[in-house]
Amino acid sequence: MPPRHRRSQNYRGAGVDIDAGNALVKAIAPLARATARAGTAARLGGFGALFDVQAAGLRDPILVATTDGVGTKLMVARATGRHETIGTDLVAMCVNDLVVQGAEPLFFLDYFATGKLETGTAEAVLAGVARACRDSGCALVGGETAEMPGMYKAGEYDLAGFAVGAAERGRLLDGTRVAVGDVVLGLASSGIHANGFSLVRRIVRRSGLDYRSPAPFQPDRSLGEALLTPTRLYVRSCLAAVAAGDVHALAHITGGGLLENVPRVLPPGTAAEIDAALWPLPPVFGWLMRQGAVPAPEMARVFNCGIGMVAITSPDKLLRLEHILRENGEEPRRIGRIVAAPEPRTILLNGERQWPG
């Protein structure tokens, strides 16, 4: 026989609050509208987002797509309760990858997954997404907020992002113009960005410090706040340089650091010779290196070490490229050159001398 009394069930009782999700969409809608650009109205709430590439001013475009996350930097944000900038990291990791191919970011979608939707946290994260989209000239056209009790513990959430950009046919950067004798320029990072945080968190644990402790390398900020410094956006400066025709290649220094990202844009028969004596190692990296006894080659393979974007150009275009980058807020440093080599790689000079452990 069926039970005499059967309790009524609903989705909220199962841990999913549809009303909270609707409230979040309503809260972030004006933030998304503020990112509107030619080609889209940046409306939220539909089943899909439309984008008119011709209205964006592109005549014969090639689309470029990227997707990324922010890795275990999320765990620092959760541990500190600081969620305002992690959305900037998410956007930057995607749109900086678009610009290295000469593509202008057009639109962005996010994925926010959590065990229980805390609208204050989600709104702070997505506000950071919207700010970074606006600063990149990229429309926030939609996304997905998934509440999945049982998949994530209380207070946990995960992030992913997806960006689409475009460049006119024939104007994509593919590294084929790079040649022996070209100059390698480095554009400064804002800090660790969003790579290597599994190692960062391990070093912090072994240091005995709390994220609320003053940062040893920046005592006017807490350690957590300093480590959460958001990834630098290079879109506007690099697109200006690409438009001038002075860039042979760009490399976004993400996972794999300087050693493994620069070779991705080098043609066969070349290597990038980079001299660590030509830029200062930012204090955060010096602290990580000393505290974790991390050798110089490993630092250069894991972290950006102060160089978040690399630009390669010919000597005759160097001065004009430097001028354009400075006009757009960068302080480019000449950090190396392209040399002949059997296969693409990064040759790091003076790493152990300049970055003593």
Short mmCIF file of N, CA and C in Angstrom, two decimals, residues 203-341:
data_model
loop_
_atom_site.label_atom_id
_atom_site.label_comp_id
_atom_site.label_asym_id
_atom_site.label_seq_id
_atom_site.Cartn_x
_atom_site.Cartn_y
_atom_site.Cartn_z
N ILE A 203 52.61 27.08 -1.39
CA ILE A 203 53.65 27.90 -0.75
C ILE A 203 53.08 28.69 0.42
N VAL A 204 51.88 29.25 0.24
CA VAL A 204 51.23 30.00 1.33
C VAL A 204 50.99 29.09 2.52
N ARG A 205 50.49 27.88 2.29
CA ARG A 205 50.23 26.95 3.40
C ARG A 205 51.51 26.66 4.17
N ARG A 206 52.58 26.41 3.46
CA ARG A 206 53.84 26.06 4.11
C ARG A 206 54.53 27.26 4.75
N SER A 207 54.13 28.47 4.34
CA SER A 207 54.72 29.67 4.95
C SER A 207 54.18 29.91 6.35
N GLY A 208 53.04 29.33 6.66
CA GLY A 208 52.40 29.56 7.96
C GLY A 208 51.59 30.85 8.01
N LEU A 209 51.51 31.57 6.88
CA LEU A 209 50.77 32.83 6.84
C LEU A 209 49.29 32.58 6.59
N ASP A 210 48.49 33.52 7.01
CA ASP A 210 47.06 33.52 6.73
C ASP A 210 46.81 34.51 5.61
N TYR A 211 45.75 34.30 4.83
CA TYR A 211 45.44 35.24 3.77
C TYR A 211 45.12 36.64 4.32
N ARG A 212 44.80 36.73 5.62
CA ARG A 212 44.55 38.03 6.23
C ARG A 212 45.83 38.70 6.70
N SER A 213 46.94 37.95 6.70
CA SER A 213 48.22 38.52 7.14
C SER A 213 48.68 39.58 6.14
N PRO A 214 49.47 40.56 6.58
CA PRO A 214 50.06 41.50 5.64
C PRO A 214 50.92 40.74 4.62
N ALA A 215 50.82 41.12 3.36
CA ALA A 215 51.63 40.47 2.33
C ALA A 215 53.10 40.80 2.55
N PRO A 216 53.99 39.82 2.66
CA PRO A 216 55.41 40.10 2.90
C PRO A 216 56.03 40.96 1.81
N PHE A 217 55.49 40.89 0.62
CA PHE A 217 56.03 41.65 -0.52
C PHE A 217 55.27 42.95 -0.76
N GLN A 218 54.19 43.18 0.01
CA GLN A 218 53.38 44.40 -0.13
C GLN A 218 52.62 44.62 1.17
N PRO A 219 53.31 45.07 2.21
CA PRO A 219 52.74 45.10 3.56
C PRO A 219 51.50 45.96 3.74
N ASP A 220 51.22 46.88 2.82
CA ASP A 220 50.04 47.72 2.96
C ASP A 220 48.76 47.00 2.52
N ARG A 221 48.89 45.75 2.05
CA ARG A 221 47.73 44.96 1.65
C ARG A 221 47.78 43.60 2.34
N SER A 222 46.64 42.97 2.50
CA SER A 222 46.65 41.61 3.02
C SER A 222 47.18 40.68 1.95
N LEU A 223 47.66 39.53 2.38
CA LEU A 223 48.20 38.56 1.43
C LEU A 223 47.14 38.14 0.43
N GLY A 224 45.93 37.86 0.92
CA GLY A 224 44.87 37.45 0.02
C GLY A 224 44.53 38.52 -1.00
N GLU A 225 44.43 39.76 -0.55
CA GLU A 225 44.11 40.87 -1.46
C GLU A 225 45.19 41.03 -2.52
N ALA A 226 46.45 40.93 -2.12
CA ALA A 226 47.55 41.09 -3.07
C ALA A 226 47.55 39.97 -4.10
N LEU A 227 47.31 38.74 -3.64
CA LEU A 227 47.31 37.60 -4.57
C LEU A 227 46.14 37.66 -5.53
N LEU A 228 45.06 38.32 -5.14
CA LEU A 228 43.88 38.41 -5.99
C LEU A 228 43.93 39.58 -6.98
N THR A 229 45.04 40.30 -7.04
CA THR A 229 45.18 41.36 -8.04
C THR A 229 44.76 40.82 -9.41
N PRO A 230 43.82 41.45 -10.08
CA PRO A 230 43.27 40.85 -11.31
C PRO A 230 44.23 40.90 -12.49
N THR A 231 43.99 40.00 -13.40
CA THR A 231 44.77 39.90 -14.64
C THR A 231 44.65 41.18 -15.46
N ARG A 232 45.75 41.63 -15.99
CA ARG A 232 45.77 42.83 -16.81
C ARG A 232 45.09 42.56 -18.16
N LEU A 233 44.31 43.53 -18.61
CA LEU A 233 43.67 43.46 -19.92
C LEU A 233 44.56 44.16 -20.95
N TYR A 234 44.92 43.44 -22.00
CA TYR A 234 45.82 43.99 -23.02
C TYR A 234 45.10 44.29 -24.33
N VAL A 235 43.79 44.24 -24.33
CA VAL A 235 43.04 44.29 -25.59
C VAL A 235 43.25 45.61 -26.32
N ARG A 236 42.99 46.72 -25.67
CA ARG A 236 43.01 48.01 -26.38
C ARG A 236 44.42 48.35 -26.86
N SER A 237 45.42 48.13 -26.03
CA SER A 237 46.79 48.48 -26.43
C SER A 237 47.27 47.59 -27.57
N CYS A 238 46.99 46.30 -27.48
CA CYS A 238 47.50 45.39 -28.51
C CYS A 238 46.73 45.53 -29.82
N LEU A 239 45.43 45.78 -29.74
CA LEU A 239 44.68 46.00 -30.98
C LEU A 239 45.16 47.26 -31.70
N ALA A 240 45.51 48.29 -30.95
CA ALA A 240 46.05 49.51 -31.58
C ALA A 240 47.36 49.20 -32.28
N ALA A 241 48.19 48.38 -31.66
CA ALA A 241 49.47 48.01 -32.27
C ALA A 241 49.25 47.14 -33.51
N VAL A 242 48.31 46.21 -33.43
CA VAL A 242 48.01 45.35 -34.57
C VAL A 242 47.48 46.18 -35.73
N ALA A 243 46.60 47.13 -35.44
CA ALA A 243 46.01 47.97 -36.49
C ALA A 243 47.07 48.76 -37.24
N ALA A 244 48.14 49.12 -36.54
CA ALA A 244 49.22 49.89 -37.19
C ALA A 244 50.07 49.01 -38.09
N GLY A 245 49.93 47.70 -37.98
CA GLY A 245 50.69 46.79 -38.83
C GLY A 245 52.11 46.54 -38.38
N ASP A 246 52.41 46.89 -37.12
CA ASP A 246 53.80 46.79 -36.66
C ASP A 246 54.10 45.51 -35.89
N VAL A 247 53.10 44.69 -35.65
CA VAL A 247 53.29 43.50 -34.82
C VAL A 247 53.43 42.26 -35.69
N HIS A 248 54.50 41.49 -35.45
CA HIS A 248 54.67 40.22 -36.15
C HIS A 248 54.01 39.08 -35.40
N ALA A 249 53.97 39.16 -34.08
CA ALA A 249 53.32 38.13 -33.28
C ALA A 249 53.11 38.65 -31.87
N LEU A 250 52.11 38.08 -31.20
CA LEU A 250 51.83 38.35 -29.79
C LEU A 250 51.70 37.02 -29.07
N ALA A 251 52.13 36.98 -27.83
CA ALA A 251 51.99 35.77 -27.01
C ALA A 251 51.49 36.16 -25.63
N HIS A 252 50.36 35.60 -25.24
CA HIS A 252 49.78 35.82 -23.91
C HIS A 252 50.45 34.83 -22.96
N ILE A 253 51.07 35.33 -21.89
CA ILE A 253 51.84 34.46 -21.00
C ILE A 253 50.93 33.94 -19.90
N THR A 254 50.43 32.74 -20.12
CA THR A 254 49.49 32.10 -19.19
C THR A 254 50.13 30.83 -18.66
N GLY A 255 49.35 29.75 -18.51
CA GLY A 255 49.91 28.50 -18.02
C GLY A 255 51.03 28.01 -18.91
N GLY A 256 52.16 27.68 -18.32
CA GLY A 256 53.35 27.36 -19.10
C GLY A 256 54.37 28.47 -19.07
N GLY A 257 53.95 29.64 -18.57
CA GLY A 257 54.88 30.75 -18.36
C GLY A 257 55.58 31.22 -19.62
N LEU A 258 56.70 31.89 -19.41
CA LEU A 258 57.47 32.43 -20.53
C LEU A 258 58.07 31.32 -21.38
N LEU A 259 58.42 30.20 -20.76
CA LEU A 259 59.11 29.16 -21.51
C LEU A 259 58.24 28.48 -22.54
N GLU A 260 56.96 28.31 -22.25
CA GLU A 260 56.14 27.50 -23.14
C GLU A 260 55.14 28.27 -23.97
N ASN A 261 54.88 29.54 -23.65
CA ASN A 261 53.90 30.29 -24.42
C ASN A 261 54.49 31.00 -25.63
N VAL A 262 55.68 31.55 -25.50
CA VAL A 262 56.28 32.27 -26.63
C VAL A 262 56.51 31.34 -27.83
N PRO A 263 57.01 30.12 -27.64
CA PRO A 263 57.22 29.24 -28.80
C PRO A 263 55.95 28.93 -29.58
N ARG A 264 54.79 29.12 -29.00
CA ARG A 264 53.54 28.83 -29.70
C ARG A 264 53.31 29.75 -30.89
N VAL A 265 54.01 30.91 -30.93
CA VAL A 265 53.81 31.85 -32.03
C VAL A 265 55.07 31.98 -32.89
N LEU A 266 56.02 31.06 -32.73
CA LEU A 266 57.26 31.12 -33.50
C LEU A 266 57.23 30.14 -34.67
N PRO A 267 57.75 30.54 -35.82
CA PRO A 267 57.82 29.61 -36.95
C PRO A 267 59.00 28.65 -36.80
N PRO A 268 59.01 27.55 -37.54
CA PRO A 268 60.14 26.62 -37.48
C PRO A 268 61.46 27.32 -37.79
N GLY A 269 62.51 26.88 -37.11
CA GLY A 269 63.83 27.44 -37.35
C GLY A 269 64.16 28.65 -36.52
N THR A 270 63.28 29.01 -35.57
CA THR A 270 63.52 30.19 -34.74
C THR A 270 63.32 29.86 -33.26
N ALA A 271 63.91 30.69 -32.43
CA ALA A 271 63.71 30.61 -30.99
C ALA A 271 63.72 32.03 -30.44
N ALA A 272 63.12 32.21 -29.26
CA ALA A 272 63.12 33.51 -28.59
C ALA A 272 64.16 33.49 -27.49
N GLU A 273 65.16 34.34 -27.62
CA GLU A 273 66.20 34.47 -26.60
C GLU A 273 65.79 35.64 -25.70
N ILE A 274 65.45 35.34 -24.45
CA ILE A 274 64.93 36.33 -23.51
C ILE A 274 65.87 36.47 -22.33
N ASP A 275 66.23 37.70 -22.02
CA ASP A 275 67.22 37.99 -20.98
C ASP A 275 66.53 38.51 -19.72
N ALA A 276 66.58 37.73 -18.65
CA ALA A 276 65.93 38.11 -17.39
C ALA A 276 66.54 39.36 -16.77
N ALA A 277 67.73 39.78 -17.22
CA ALA A 277 68.36 40.98 -16.69
C ALA A 277 67.72 42.26 -17.23
N LEU A 278 66.81 42.12 -18.20
CA LEU A 278 66.26 43.29 -18.88
C LEU A 278 64.94 43.78 -18.30
N TRP A 279 64.44 43.15 -17.24
CA TRP A 279 63.27 43.68 -16.54
C TRP A 279 63.34 43.23 -15.08
N PRO A 280 62.73 44.00 -14.19
CA PRO A 280 62.77 43.64 -12.77
C PRO A 280 61.74 42.55 -12.45
N LEU A 281 62.15 41.59 -11.65
CA LEU A 281 61.21 40.57 -11.19
C LEU A 281 60.32 41.20 -10.12
N PRO A 282 59.00 41.26 -10.32
CA PRO A 282 58.12 41.88 -9.31
C PRO A 282 58.24 41.18 -7.96
N PRO A 283 58.05 41.92 -6.87
CA PRO A 283 58.25 41.37 -5.52
C PRO A 283 57.45 40.11 -5.22
N VAL A 284 56.22 40.00 -5.75
CA VAL A 284 55.43 38.81 -5.45
C VAL A 284 56.12 37.54 -5.94
N PHE A 285 56.77 37.63 -7.09
CA PHE A 285 57.45 36.45 -7.63
C PHE A 285 58.73 36.15 -6.86
N GLY A 286 59.42 37.22 -6.43
CA GLY A 286 60.61 37.01 -5.61
C GLY A 286 60.26 36.32 -4.30
N TRP A 287 59.13 36.72 -3.69
CA TRP A 287 58.71 36.08 -2.44
C TRP A 287 58.36 34.62 -2.66
N LEU A 288 57.58 34.32 -3.72
CA LEU A 288 57.22 32.94 -4.02
C LEU A 288 58.47 32.09 -4.27
N MET A 289 59.42 32.67 -4.98
CA MET A 289 60.64 31.94 -5.31
C MET A 289 61.44 31.59 -4.06
N ARG A 290 61.61 32.58 -3.18
CA ARG A 290 62.38 32.35 -1.96
C ARG A 290 61.63 31.45 -0.98
N GLN A 291 60.36 31.75 -0.76
CA GLN A 291 59.58 31.01 0.23
C GLN A 291 59.40 29.55 -0.18
N GLY A 292 59.23 29.34 -1.49
CA GLY A 292 59.01 27.98 -1.97
C GLY A 292 60.25 27.30 -2.50
N ALA A 293 61.40 27.98 -2.43
CA ALA A 293 62.64 27.43 -2.99
C ALA A 293 62.42 26.95 -4.42
N VAL A 294 61.77 27.79 -5.22
CA VAL A 294 61.45 27.44 -6.60
C VAL A 294 62.61 27.89 -7.49
N PRO A 295 63.23 27.00 -8.25
CA PRO A 295 64.35 27.39 -9.11
C PRO A 295 63.88 28.26 -10.28
N ALA A 296 64.80 29.03 -10.83
CA ALA A 296 64.46 29.98 -11.90
C ALA A 296 63.79 29.31 -13.10
N PRO A 297 64.29 28.17 -13.60
CA PRO A 297 63.60 27.56 -14.75
C PRO A 297 62.16 27.19 -14.46
N GLU A 298 61.90 26.72 -13.23
CA GLU A 298 60.53 26.38 -12.87
C GLU A 298 59.66 27.62 -12.77
N MET A 299 60.21 28.71 -12.23
CA MET A 299 59.47 29.97 -12.19
C MET A 299 59.04 30.38 -13.60
N ALA A 300 59.98 30.31 -14.54
CA ALA A 300 59.69 30.75 -15.91
C ALA A 300 58.76 29.79 -16.64
N ARG A 301 58.59 28.58 -16.11
CA ARG A 301 57.72 27.59 -16.74
C ARG A 301 56.31 27.62 -16.15
N VAL A 302 56.17 28.21 -14.97
CA VAL A 302 54.88 28.23 -14.29
C VAL A 302 54.24 29.62 -14.35
N PHE A 303 55.04 30.67 -14.12
CA PHE A 303 54.52 32.02 -13.94
C PHE A 303 54.91 32.95 -15.08
N ASN A 304 54.22 34.11 -15.11
CA ASN A 304 54.59 35.12 -16.12
C ASN A 304 55.82 35.92 -15.71
N CYS A 305 56.18 35.87 -14.41
CA CYS A 305 57.40 36.52 -13.90
C CYS A 305 57.47 38.01 -14.23
N GLY A 306 56.30 38.64 -14.33
CA GLY A 306 56.26 40.08 -14.57
C GLY A 306 56.00 40.49 -15.99
N ILE A 307 55.96 39.52 -16.92
CA ILE A 307 55.69 39.81 -18.33
C ILE A 307 54.41 39.08 -18.73
N GLY A 308 53.32 39.82 -18.85
CA GLY A 308 52.03 39.19 -19.14
C GLY A 308 51.72 39.04 -20.61
N MET A 309 52.40 39.81 -21.46
CA MET A 309 52.20 39.73 -22.91
C MET A 309 53.52 40.01 -23.59
N VAL A 310 53.80 39.26 -24.64
CA VAL A 310 55.01 39.45 -25.44
C VAL A 310 54.61 39.90 -26.83
N ALA A 311 55.30 40.91 -27.35
CA ALA A 311 55.09 41.38 -28.72
C ALA A 311 56.41 41.26 -29.48
N ILE A 312 56.32 40.79 -30.71
CA ILE A 312 57.51 40.60 -31.54
C ILE A 312 57.39 41.47 -32.78
N THR A 313 58.46 42.18 -33.10
CA THR A 313 58.45 43.06 -34.26
C THR A 313 59.85 43.14 -34.85
N SER A 314 59.96 43.75 -36.02
CA SER A 314 61.26 43.91 -36.67
C SER A 314 61.93 45.18 -36.15
N PRO A 315 63.26 45.26 -36.22
CA PRO A 315 63.97 46.43 -35.68
C PRO A 315 63.52 47.75 -36.31
N ASP A 316 63.15 47.73 -37.59
CA ASP A 316 62.77 48.97 -38.25
C ASP A 316 61.38 49.47 -37.81
N LYS A 317 60.59 48.60 -37.21
CA LYS A 317 59.26 49.00 -36.72
C LYS A 317 59.23 49.20 -35.21
N LEU A 318 60.36 48.96 -34.57
CA LEU A 318 60.40 48.92 -33.11
C LEU A 318 59.98 50.23 -32.46
N LEU A 319 60.56 51.34 -32.89
CA LEU A 319 60.28 52.63 -32.24
C LEU A 319 58.82 53.01 -32.37
N ARG A 320 58.24 52.78 -33.55
CA ARG A 320 56.83 53.13 -33.73
C ARG A 320 55.93 52.24 -32.87
N LEU A 321 56.26 50.95 -32.80
CA LEU A 321 55.46 50.04 -31.98
C LEU A 321 55.53 50.45 -30.50
N GLU A 322 56.73 50.77 -30.03
CA GLU A 322 56.87 51.20 -28.64
C GLU A 322 56.05 52.47 -28.38
N HIS A 323 56.05 53.38 -29.35
CA HIS A 323 55.28 54.63 -29.20
C HIS A 323 53.79 54.33 -29.09
N ILE A 324 53.28 53.46 -29.95
CA ILE A 324 51.85 53.12 -29.93
C ILE A 324 51.48 52.47 -28.60
N LEU A 325 52.30 51.55 -28.14
CA LEU A 325 52.01 50.86 -26.89
C LEU A 325 52.01 51.83 -25.71
N ARG A 326 52.97 52.76 -25.70
CA ARG A 326 53.01 53.76 -24.62
C ARG A 326 51.78 54.66 -24.66
N GLU A 327 51.37 55.05 -25.86
CA GLU A 327 50.17 55.89 -25.99
C GLU A 327 48.93 55.20 -25.44
N ASN A 328 48.98 53.87 -25.40
CA ASN A 328 47.83 53.09 -24.94
C ASN A 328 48.06 52.47 -23.57
N GLY A 329 48.93 53.08 -22.77
CA GLY A 329 49.05 52.72 -21.37
C GLY A 329 50.05 51.65 -21.01
N GLU A 330 50.83 51.18 -21.95
CA GLU A 330 51.83 50.15 -21.66
C GLU A 330 53.21 50.79 -21.49
N GLU A 331 54.09 50.06 -20.82
CA GLU A 331 55.50 50.44 -20.71
C GLU A 331 56.34 49.30 -21.26
N PRO A 332 56.44 49.22 -22.59
CA PRO A 332 57.14 48.07 -23.19
C PRO A 332 58.62 48.06 -22.85
N ARG A 333 59.14 46.87 -22.64
CA ARG A 333 60.57 46.67 -22.39
C ARG A 333 61.14 45.75 -23.45
N ARG A 334 62.33 46.09 -23.92
CA ARG A 334 63.01 45.21 -24.87
C ARG A 334 63.67 44.09 -24.06
N ILE A 335 63.13 42.89 -24.19
CA ILE A 335 63.59 41.80 -23.33
C ILE A 335 64.32 40.69 -24.09
N GLY A 336 64.44 40.82 -25.40
CA GLY A 336 65.14 39.76 -26.10
C GLY A 336 65.08 39.89 -27.61
N ARG A 337 65.42 38.80 -28.29
CA ARG A 337 65.46 38.81 -29.75
C ARG A 337 65.16 37.41 -30.27
N ILE A 338 64.86 37.35 -31.55
CA ILE A 338 64.61 36.08 -32.21
C ILE A 338 65.90 35.60 -32.85
N VAL A 339 66.26 34.36 -32.57
CA VAL A 339 67.50 33.78 -33.08
C VAL A 339 67.18 32.50 -33.85
N ALA A 340 68.17 32.05 -34.62
CA ALA A 340 68.01 30.80 -35.36
C ALA A 340 68.13 29.62 -34.40
N ALA A 341 67.29 28.62 -34.59
CA ALA A 341 67.32 27.43 -33.74
C ALA A 341 66.64 26.28 -34.47
#
